Short mmCIF file of C-alpha atoms in Angstrom, two decimals:
data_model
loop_
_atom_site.label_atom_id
_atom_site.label_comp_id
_atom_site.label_asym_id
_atom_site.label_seq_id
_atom_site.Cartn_x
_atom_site.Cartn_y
_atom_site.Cartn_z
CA UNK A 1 0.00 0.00 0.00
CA UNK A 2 1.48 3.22 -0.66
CA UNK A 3 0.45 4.41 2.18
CA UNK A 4 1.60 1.64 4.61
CA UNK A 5 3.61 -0.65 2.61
CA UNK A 6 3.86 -4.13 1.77
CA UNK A 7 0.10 -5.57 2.58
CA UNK A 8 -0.49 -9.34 3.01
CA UNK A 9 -4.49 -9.78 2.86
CA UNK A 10 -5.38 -13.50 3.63
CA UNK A 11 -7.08 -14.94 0.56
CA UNK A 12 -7.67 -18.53 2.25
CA UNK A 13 -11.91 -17.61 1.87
CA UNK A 14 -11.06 -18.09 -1.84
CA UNK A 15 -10.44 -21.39 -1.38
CA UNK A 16 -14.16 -22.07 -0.03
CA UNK A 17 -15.18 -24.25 -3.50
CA UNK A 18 -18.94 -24.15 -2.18
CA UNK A 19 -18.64 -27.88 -1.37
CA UNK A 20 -19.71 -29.03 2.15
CA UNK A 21 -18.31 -32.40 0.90
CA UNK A 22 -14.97 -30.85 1.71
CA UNK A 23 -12.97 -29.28 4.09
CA UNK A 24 -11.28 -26.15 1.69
CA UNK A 25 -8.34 -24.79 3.29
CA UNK A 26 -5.14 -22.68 1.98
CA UNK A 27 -1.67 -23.97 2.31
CA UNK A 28 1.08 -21.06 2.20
CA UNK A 29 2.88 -23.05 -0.01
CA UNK A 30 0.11 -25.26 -2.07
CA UNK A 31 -2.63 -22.90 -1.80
CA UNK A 32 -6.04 -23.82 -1.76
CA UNK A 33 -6.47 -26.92 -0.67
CA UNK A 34 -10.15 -29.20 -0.97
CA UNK A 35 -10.11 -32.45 1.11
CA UNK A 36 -13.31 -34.52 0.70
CA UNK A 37 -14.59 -34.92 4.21
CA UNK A 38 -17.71 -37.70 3.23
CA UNK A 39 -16.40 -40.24 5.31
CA UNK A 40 -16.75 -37.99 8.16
CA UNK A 41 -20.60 -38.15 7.39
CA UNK A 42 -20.62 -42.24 8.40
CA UNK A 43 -22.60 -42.03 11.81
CA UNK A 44 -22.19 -45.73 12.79
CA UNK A 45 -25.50 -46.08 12.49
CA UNK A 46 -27.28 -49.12 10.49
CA UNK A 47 -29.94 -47.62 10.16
CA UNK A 48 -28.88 -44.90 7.80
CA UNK A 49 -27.43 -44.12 4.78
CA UNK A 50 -24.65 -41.96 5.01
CA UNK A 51 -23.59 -39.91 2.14
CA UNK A 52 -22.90 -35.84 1.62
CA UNK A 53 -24.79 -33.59 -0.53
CA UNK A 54 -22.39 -30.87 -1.65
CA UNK A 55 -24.93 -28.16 -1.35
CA UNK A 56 -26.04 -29.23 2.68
CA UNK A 57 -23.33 -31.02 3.85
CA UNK A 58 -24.25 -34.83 5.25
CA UNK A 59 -27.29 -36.83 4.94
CA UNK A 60 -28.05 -39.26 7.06
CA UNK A 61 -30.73 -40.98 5.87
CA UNK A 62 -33.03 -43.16 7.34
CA UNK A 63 -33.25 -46.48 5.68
CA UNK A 64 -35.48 -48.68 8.21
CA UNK A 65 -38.39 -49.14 5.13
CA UNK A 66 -35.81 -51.28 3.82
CA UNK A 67 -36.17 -53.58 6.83
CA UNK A 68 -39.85 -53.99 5.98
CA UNK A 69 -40.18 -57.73 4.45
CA UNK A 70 -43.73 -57.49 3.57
CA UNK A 71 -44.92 -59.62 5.93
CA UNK A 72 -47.88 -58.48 7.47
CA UNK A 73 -47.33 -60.90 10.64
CA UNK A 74 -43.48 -59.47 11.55
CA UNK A 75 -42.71 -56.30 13.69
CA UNK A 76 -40.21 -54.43 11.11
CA UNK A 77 -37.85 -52.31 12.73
CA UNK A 78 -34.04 -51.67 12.55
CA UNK A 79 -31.54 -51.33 15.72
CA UNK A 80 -28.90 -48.74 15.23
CA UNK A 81 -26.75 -51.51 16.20
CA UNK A 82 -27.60 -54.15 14.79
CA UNK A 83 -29.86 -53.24 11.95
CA UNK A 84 -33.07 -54.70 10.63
CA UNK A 85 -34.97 -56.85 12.72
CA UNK A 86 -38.57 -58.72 12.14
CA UNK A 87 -39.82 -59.55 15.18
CA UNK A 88 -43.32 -62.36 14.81
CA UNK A 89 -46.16 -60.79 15.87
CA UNK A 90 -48.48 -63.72 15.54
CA UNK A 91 -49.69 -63.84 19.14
CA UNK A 92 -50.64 -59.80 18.64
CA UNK A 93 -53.58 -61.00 16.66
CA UNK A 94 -55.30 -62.88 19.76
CA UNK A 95 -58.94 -60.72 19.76
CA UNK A 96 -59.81 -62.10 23.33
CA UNK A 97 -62.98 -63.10 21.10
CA UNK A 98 -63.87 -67.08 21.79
CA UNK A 99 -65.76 -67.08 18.74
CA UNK A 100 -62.75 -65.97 16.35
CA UNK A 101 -60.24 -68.19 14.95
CA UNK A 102 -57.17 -65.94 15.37
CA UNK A 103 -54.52 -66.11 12.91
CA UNK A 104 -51.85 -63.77 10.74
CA UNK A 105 -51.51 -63.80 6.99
CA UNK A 106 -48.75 -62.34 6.06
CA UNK A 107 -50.26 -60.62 2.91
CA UNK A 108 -52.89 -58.76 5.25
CA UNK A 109 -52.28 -59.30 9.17
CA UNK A 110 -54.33 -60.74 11.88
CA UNK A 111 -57.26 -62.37 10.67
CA UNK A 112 -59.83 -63.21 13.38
CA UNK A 113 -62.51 -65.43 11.49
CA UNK A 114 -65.82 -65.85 12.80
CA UNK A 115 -65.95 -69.37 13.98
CA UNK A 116 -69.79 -69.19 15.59
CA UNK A 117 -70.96 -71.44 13.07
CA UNK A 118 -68.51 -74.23 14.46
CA UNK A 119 -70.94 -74.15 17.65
CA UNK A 120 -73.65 -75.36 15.58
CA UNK A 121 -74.17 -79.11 17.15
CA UNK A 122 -76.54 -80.32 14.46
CA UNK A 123 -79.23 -80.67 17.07
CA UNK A 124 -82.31 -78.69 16.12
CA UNK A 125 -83.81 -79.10 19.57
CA UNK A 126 -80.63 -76.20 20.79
CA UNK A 127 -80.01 -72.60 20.41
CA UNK A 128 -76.50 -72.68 19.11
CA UNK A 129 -74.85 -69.33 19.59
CA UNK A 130 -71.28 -67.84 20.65
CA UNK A 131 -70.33 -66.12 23.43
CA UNK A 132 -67.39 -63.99 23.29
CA UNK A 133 -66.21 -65.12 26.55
CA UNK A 134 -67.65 -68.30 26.77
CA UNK A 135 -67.29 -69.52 23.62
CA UNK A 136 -70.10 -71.83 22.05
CA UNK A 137 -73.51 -72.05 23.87
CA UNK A 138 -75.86 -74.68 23.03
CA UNK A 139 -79.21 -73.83 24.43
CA UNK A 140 -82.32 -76.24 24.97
CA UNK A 141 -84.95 -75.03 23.19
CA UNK A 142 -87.22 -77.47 23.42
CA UNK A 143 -90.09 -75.64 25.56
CA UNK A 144 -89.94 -73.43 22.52
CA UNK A 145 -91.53 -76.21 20.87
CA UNK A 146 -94.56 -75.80 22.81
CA UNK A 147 -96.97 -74.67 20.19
CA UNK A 148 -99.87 -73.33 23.18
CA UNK A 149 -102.63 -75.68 21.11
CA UNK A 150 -104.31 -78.77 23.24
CA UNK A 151 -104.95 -80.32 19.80
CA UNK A 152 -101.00 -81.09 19.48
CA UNK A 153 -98.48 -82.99 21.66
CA UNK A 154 -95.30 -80.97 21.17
CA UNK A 155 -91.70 -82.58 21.43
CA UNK A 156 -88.52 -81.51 19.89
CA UNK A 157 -86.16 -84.35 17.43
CA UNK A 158 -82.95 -83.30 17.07
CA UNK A 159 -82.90 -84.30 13.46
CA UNK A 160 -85.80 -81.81 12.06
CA UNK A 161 -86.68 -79.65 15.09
CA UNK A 162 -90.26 -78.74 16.91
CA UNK A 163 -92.80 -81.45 15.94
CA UNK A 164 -96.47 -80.53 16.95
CA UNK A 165 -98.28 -83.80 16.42
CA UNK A 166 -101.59 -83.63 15.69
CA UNK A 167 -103.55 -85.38 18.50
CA UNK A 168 -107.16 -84.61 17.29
CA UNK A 169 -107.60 -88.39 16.61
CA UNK A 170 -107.76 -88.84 20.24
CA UNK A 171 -110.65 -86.92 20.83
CA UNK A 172 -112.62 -89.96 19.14
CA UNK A 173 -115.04 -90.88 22.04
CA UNK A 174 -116.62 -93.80 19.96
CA UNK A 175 -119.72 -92.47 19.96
CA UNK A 176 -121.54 -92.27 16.60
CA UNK A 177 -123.68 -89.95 17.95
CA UNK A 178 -121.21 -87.15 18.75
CA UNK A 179 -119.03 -84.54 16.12
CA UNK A 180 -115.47 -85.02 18.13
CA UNK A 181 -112.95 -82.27 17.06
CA UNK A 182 -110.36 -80.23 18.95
CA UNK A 183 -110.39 -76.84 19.34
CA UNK A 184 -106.49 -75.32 19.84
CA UNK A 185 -107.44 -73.48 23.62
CA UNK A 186 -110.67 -75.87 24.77
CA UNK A 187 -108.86 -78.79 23.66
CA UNK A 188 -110.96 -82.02 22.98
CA UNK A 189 -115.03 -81.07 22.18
CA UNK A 190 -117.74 -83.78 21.54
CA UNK A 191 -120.21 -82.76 20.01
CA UNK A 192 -123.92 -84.11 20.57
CA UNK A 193 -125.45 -84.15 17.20
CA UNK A 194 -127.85 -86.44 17.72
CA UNK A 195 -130.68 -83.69 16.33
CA UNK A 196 -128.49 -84.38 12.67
CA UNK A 197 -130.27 -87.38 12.56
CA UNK A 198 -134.11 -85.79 11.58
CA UNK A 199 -134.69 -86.77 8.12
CA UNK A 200 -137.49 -84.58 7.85
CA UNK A 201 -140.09 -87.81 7.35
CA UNK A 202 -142.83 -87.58 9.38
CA UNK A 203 -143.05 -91.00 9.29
CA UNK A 204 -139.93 -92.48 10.91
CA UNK A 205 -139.13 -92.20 14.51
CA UNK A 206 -135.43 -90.68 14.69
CA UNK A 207 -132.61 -91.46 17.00
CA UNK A 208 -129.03 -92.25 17.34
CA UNK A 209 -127.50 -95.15 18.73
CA UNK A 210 -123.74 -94.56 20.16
CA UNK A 211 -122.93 -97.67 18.01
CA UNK A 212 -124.12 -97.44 14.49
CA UNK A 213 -125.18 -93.65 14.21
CA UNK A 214 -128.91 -92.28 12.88
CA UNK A 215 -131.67 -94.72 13.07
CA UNK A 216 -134.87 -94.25 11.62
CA UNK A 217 -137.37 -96.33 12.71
CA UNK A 218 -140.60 -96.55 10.31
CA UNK A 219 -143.76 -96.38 12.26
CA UNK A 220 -146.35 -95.76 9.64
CA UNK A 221 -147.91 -98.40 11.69
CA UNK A 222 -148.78 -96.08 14.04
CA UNK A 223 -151.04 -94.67 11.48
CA UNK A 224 -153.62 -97.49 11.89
CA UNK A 225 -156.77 -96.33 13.49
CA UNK A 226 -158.63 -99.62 13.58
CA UNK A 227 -160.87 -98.68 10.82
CA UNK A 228 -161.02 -101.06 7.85
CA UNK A 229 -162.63 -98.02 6.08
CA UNK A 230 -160.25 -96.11 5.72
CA UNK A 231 -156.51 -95.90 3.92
CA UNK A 232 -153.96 -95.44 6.42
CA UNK A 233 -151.02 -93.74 5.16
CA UNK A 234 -148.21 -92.12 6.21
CA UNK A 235 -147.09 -88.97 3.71
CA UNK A 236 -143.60 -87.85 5.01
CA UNK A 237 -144.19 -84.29 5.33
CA UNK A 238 -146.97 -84.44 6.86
CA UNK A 239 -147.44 -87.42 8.43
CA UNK A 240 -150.71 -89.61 9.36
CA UNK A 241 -153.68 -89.63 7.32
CA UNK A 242 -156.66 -91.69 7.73
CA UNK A 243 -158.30 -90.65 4.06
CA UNK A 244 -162.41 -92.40 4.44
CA UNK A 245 -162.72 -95.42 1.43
CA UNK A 246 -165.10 -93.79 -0.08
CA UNK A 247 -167.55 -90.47 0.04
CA UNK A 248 -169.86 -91.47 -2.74
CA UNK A 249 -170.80 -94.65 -4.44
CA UNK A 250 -168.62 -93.78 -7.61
CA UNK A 251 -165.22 -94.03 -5.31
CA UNK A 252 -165.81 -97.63 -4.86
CA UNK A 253 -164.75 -100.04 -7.54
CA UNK A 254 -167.06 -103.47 -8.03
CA UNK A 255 -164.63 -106.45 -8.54
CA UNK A 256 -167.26 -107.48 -11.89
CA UNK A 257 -170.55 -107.28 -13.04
CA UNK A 258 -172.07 -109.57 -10.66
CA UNK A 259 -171.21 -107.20 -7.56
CA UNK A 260 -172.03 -103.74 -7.08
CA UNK A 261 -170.92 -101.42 -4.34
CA UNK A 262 -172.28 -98.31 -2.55
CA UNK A 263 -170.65 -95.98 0.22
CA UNK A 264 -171.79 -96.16 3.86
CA UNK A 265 -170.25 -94.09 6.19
CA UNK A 266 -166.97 -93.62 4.02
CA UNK A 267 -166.90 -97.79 3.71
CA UNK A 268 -167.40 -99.27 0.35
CA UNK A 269 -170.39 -101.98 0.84
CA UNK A 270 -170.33 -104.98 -2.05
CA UNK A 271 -173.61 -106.67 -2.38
CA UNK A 272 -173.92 -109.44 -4.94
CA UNK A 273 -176.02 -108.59 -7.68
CA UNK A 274 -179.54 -110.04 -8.19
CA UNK A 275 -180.02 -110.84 -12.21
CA UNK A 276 -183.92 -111.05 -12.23
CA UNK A 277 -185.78 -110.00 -15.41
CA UNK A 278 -189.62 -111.59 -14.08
CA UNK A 279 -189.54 -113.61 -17.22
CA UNK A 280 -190.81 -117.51 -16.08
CA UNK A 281 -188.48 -118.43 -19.19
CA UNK A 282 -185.91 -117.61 -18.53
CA UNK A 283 -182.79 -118.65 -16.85
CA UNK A 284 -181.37 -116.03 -14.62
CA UNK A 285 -177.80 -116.01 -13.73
CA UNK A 286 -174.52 -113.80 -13.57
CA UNK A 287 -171.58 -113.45 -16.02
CA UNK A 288 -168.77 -111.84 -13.87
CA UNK A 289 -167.45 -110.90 -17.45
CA UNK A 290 -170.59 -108.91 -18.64
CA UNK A 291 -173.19 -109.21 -16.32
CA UNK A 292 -177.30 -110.76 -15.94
CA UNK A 293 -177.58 -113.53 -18.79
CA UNK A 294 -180.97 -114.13 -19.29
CA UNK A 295 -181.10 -117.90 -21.36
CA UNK A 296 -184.26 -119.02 -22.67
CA UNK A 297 -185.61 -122.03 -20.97
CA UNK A 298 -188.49 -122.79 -22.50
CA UNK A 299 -187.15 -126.29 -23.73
CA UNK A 300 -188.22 -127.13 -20.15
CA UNK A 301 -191.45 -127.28 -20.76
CA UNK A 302 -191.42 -129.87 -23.08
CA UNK A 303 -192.62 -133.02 -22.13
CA UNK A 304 -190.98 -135.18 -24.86
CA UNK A 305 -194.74 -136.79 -25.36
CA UNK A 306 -196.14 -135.71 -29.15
CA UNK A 307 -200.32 -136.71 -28.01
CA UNK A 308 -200.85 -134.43 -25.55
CA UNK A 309 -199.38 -131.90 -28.37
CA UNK A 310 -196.49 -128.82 -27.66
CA UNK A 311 -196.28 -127.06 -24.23
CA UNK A 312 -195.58 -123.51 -23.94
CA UNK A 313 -193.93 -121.13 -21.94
CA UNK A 314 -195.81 -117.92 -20.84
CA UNK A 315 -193.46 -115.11 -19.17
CA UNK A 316 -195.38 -114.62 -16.53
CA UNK A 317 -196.84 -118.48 -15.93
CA UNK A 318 -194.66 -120.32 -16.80
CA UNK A 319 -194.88 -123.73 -18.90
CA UNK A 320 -198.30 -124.30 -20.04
CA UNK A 321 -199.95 -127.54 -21.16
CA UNK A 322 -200.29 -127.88 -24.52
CA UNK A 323 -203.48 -128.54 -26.85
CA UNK A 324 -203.98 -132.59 -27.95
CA UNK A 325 -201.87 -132.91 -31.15
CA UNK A 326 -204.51 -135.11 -33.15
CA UNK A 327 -207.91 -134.26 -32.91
CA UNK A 328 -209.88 -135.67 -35.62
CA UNK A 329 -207.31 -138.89 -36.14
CA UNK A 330 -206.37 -141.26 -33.54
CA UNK A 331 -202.69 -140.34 -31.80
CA UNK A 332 -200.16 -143.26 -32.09
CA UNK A 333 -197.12 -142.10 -29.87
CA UNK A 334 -194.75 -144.70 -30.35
CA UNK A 335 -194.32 -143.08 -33.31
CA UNK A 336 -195.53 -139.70 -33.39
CA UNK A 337 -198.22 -139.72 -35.69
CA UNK A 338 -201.55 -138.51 -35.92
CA UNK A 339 -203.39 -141.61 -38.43
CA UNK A 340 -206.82 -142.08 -40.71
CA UNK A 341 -208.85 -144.55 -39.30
CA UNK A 342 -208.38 -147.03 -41.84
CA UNK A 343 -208.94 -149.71 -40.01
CA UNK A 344 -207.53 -151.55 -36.73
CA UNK A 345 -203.71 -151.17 -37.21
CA UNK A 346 -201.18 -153.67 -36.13
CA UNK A 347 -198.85 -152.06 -33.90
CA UNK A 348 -196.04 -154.62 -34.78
CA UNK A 349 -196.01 -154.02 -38.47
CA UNK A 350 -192.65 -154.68 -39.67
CA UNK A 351 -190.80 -151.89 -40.60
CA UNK A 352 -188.18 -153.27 -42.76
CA UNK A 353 -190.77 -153.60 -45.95
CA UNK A 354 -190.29 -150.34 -48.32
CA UNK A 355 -192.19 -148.93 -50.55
CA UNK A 356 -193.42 -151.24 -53.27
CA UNK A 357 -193.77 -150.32 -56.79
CA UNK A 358 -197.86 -151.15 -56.51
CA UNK A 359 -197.47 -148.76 -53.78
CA UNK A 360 -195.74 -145.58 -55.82
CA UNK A 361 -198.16 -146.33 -58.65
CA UNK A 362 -201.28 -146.23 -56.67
CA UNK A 363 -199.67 -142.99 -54.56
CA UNK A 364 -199.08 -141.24 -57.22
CA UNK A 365 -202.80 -141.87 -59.20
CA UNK A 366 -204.47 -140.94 -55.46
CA UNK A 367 -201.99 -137.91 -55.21
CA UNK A 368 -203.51 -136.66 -58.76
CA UNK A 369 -206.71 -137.20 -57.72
CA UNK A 370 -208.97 -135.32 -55.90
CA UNK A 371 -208.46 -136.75 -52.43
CA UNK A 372 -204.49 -135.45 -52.84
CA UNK A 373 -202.97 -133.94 -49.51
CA UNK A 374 -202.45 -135.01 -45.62
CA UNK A 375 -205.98 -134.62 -44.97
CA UNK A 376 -206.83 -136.98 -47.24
CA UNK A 377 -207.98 -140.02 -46.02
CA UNK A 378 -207.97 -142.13 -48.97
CA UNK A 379 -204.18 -141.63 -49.62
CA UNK A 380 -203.11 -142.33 -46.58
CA UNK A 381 -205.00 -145.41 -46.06
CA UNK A 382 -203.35 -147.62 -49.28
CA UNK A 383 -201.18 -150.51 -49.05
CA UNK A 384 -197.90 -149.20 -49.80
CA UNK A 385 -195.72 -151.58 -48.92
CA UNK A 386 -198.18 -154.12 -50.93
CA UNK A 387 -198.28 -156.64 -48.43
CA UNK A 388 -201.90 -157.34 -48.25
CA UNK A 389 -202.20 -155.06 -44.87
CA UNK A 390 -202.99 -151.21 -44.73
CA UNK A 391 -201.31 -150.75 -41.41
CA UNK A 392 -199.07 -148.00 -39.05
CA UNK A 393 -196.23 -148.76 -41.54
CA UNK A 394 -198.05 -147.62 -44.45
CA UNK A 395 -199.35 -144.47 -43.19
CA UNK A 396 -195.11 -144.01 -41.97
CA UNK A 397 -194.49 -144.69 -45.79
CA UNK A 398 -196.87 -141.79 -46.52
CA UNK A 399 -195.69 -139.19 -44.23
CA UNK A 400 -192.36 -139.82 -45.32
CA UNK A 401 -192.91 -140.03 -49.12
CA UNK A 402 -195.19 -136.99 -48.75
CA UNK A 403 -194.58 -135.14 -46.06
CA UNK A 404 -190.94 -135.37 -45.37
CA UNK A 405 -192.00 -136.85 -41.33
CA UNK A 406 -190.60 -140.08 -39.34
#
């Protein structure tokens, strides 16, 4: 310096390179001198990394993440000492829950699985459930079973559960005449129904019998009133009815034509009929078919004798004798015949001689002649049978020849 002289300014700041990696210093005879001072920044510790940053200085990192080893069931950690450690932390996962299964996956950590569905017994007659203290609980149920109906008889089976049998069936009191049921809160009810057993007909008597149910006795009998007169019937709705035989003579029905009937006092009355038609000549009787048959009778009155001549019948007399059949001749009545007296006849004339041909000629000259007919006396007195005699045979030879007769 002019002023003062020689001036030695210290220049050792120049030698501060910005570097906090080193230690810059000036050496009279080097100069400026730089010594990297990184290992300085080791801190003996393993759980950093130890390097220098020029612009800070040292950097002591921490580098414990590295010690993680991705296992969720480890404590990661590092000891400045020692380094990483991974400690098990299994037994950290213990819930105090009885009804977990506690365990550690190492992907995600403590797992504590439910495990309440282990307490399930397979017994439907318990309440299966898990207590976190206790651990399973297996609880009778069975009064749950109890269904509060009298109709059922309630039990528990462990395979299916409740079972409410149905005891209605036991309310059967064997007795037809009852309805037996069960009613839930009453419990067994029987029934009388014996009024069930009207079967609206008047004309059965009805009941029920314990044993075989309805009965329905008929008593239409009951409907008799002792009175042959009448028709005793028994109409189910409305019961008895004694309905009179008759109420005039066209109600009653005549079993034929020889019967008739009339009504007395609602009773038909059959009275046999009297065929009488005043007739003397007649025959009077009854055809149940058609009625009176009136058959002539006047046969009767014959006599079977030709002399005394034909008897008649008069209505209202009767037969009457009749008038003497020859009256101008004499009467033979061996053989019916009125004859001529020509003479005394032989009664035993043989009858086996006919008529002659002396006889036809002198019949038929007489017949010609004026003396020609019954009446005539001279015809009927000739010797037909020409043998010598004029007798009973010859006058039989005439009336047959001439008049057609015996």
């Amino acid at each position: 310096d002019p002023a003062t002289g020689c001036v030695f300014e210290d220049t050792s700041a120049r030698c501060d390179d910005k570097n906090a990696c080193t230690a810059d210093t000036c050496d009279p005879v080097k100069g400026c001198l730089n010594r990297d001072i990184s290992d300085e920044c080791k801190d003996s510790n393993f759980c950093t990394d130890d390097s220098c940053d020029p612009a800070i200085g040292c950097v002591n990192e921490d580098n414990s993440p590295r010690c993680d080893d991705s296992n969720a069931c480890t404590t990661d950690g590092c000891d400045p000492d020692r380094g990483c450690f991974n400690l098990d932390s299994s037994a950290d996962c213990d819930d105090k829950n009885a009804c977990t299964a506690d365990s550690c996956d190492p992907a995600t950590g403590c797992v504590n699985e439910d495990t309440t569905a282990e307490c399930d017994d397979q017994n439907a007659c318990t309440a299966d459930s898990c207590d976190t203290v206790k651990g399973c609980l297996n609880e009778d149920i069975t009064a749950t079973c109890d269904d509060k109906s009298l109709c059922t008889k309630d039990s528990c089976d462990p395979a299916t559960g409740c079972v409410n049998e149905d005891t209605s069936a036991e309310c059967d009191d064997q007795n037809e005449c009852t309805a037996d049921s069960c009613d839930p809160l009453q419990g067994c009810l029987n029934e009388d129904i014996s009024a069930q057993c009207d079967d609206q007909d008047a004309c059965t008597a009805d009941s029920c019998d314990p044993e075989t149910g309805c009965l329905y006795d008929d008593i239409s009998a009951q409907c008799d009133d002792g009175n042959t007169c009448t028709a005793d019937v028994c109409d189910p709705e409305t019961g008895c009815s004694n309905v009179p035989e008759c109420v005039v003579a066209e109600d009653c029905q005549a079993a034929d034509f020889c019967t008739k009937v009339k009504c007395e006092e609602g009773c038909c009355k059959v009275f046999e009929m009297v065929c009488d038609d005043w007739n003397a000549c007649t025959d009077d009787t009854c055809d149940p078919a058609s009625g009176c048959v009136y058959t002539d009778n006047s046969d009767r009155c014959d006599d079977g004798l030709f002399c005394n001549g034909e008897e008649l019948c008069d209505p209202m007399k009767g037969c009457l004798p009749g008038r003497p059949a020859c009256t101008e001749s004499d009467c033979f009545e061996s053989i019916d015949l009125c004859a001529p007296v020509c003479g005394p006849f032989d009664q035993t004339a043989p009858a086996t001689v006919g008529l002659s041909v002396i006889g036809v000629v002198e019949l038929v000259e007489c017949l010609a002649g004026p003396d020609a007919g019954y009446a005539g006396e001279f015809c009927q007195c000739l010797d037909f049978d020409a043998d010598g005699d004029v007798d009973l045979h010859d006058v039989s030879i005439f009336q047959l020849v001439f008049q057609g007769g015996n």
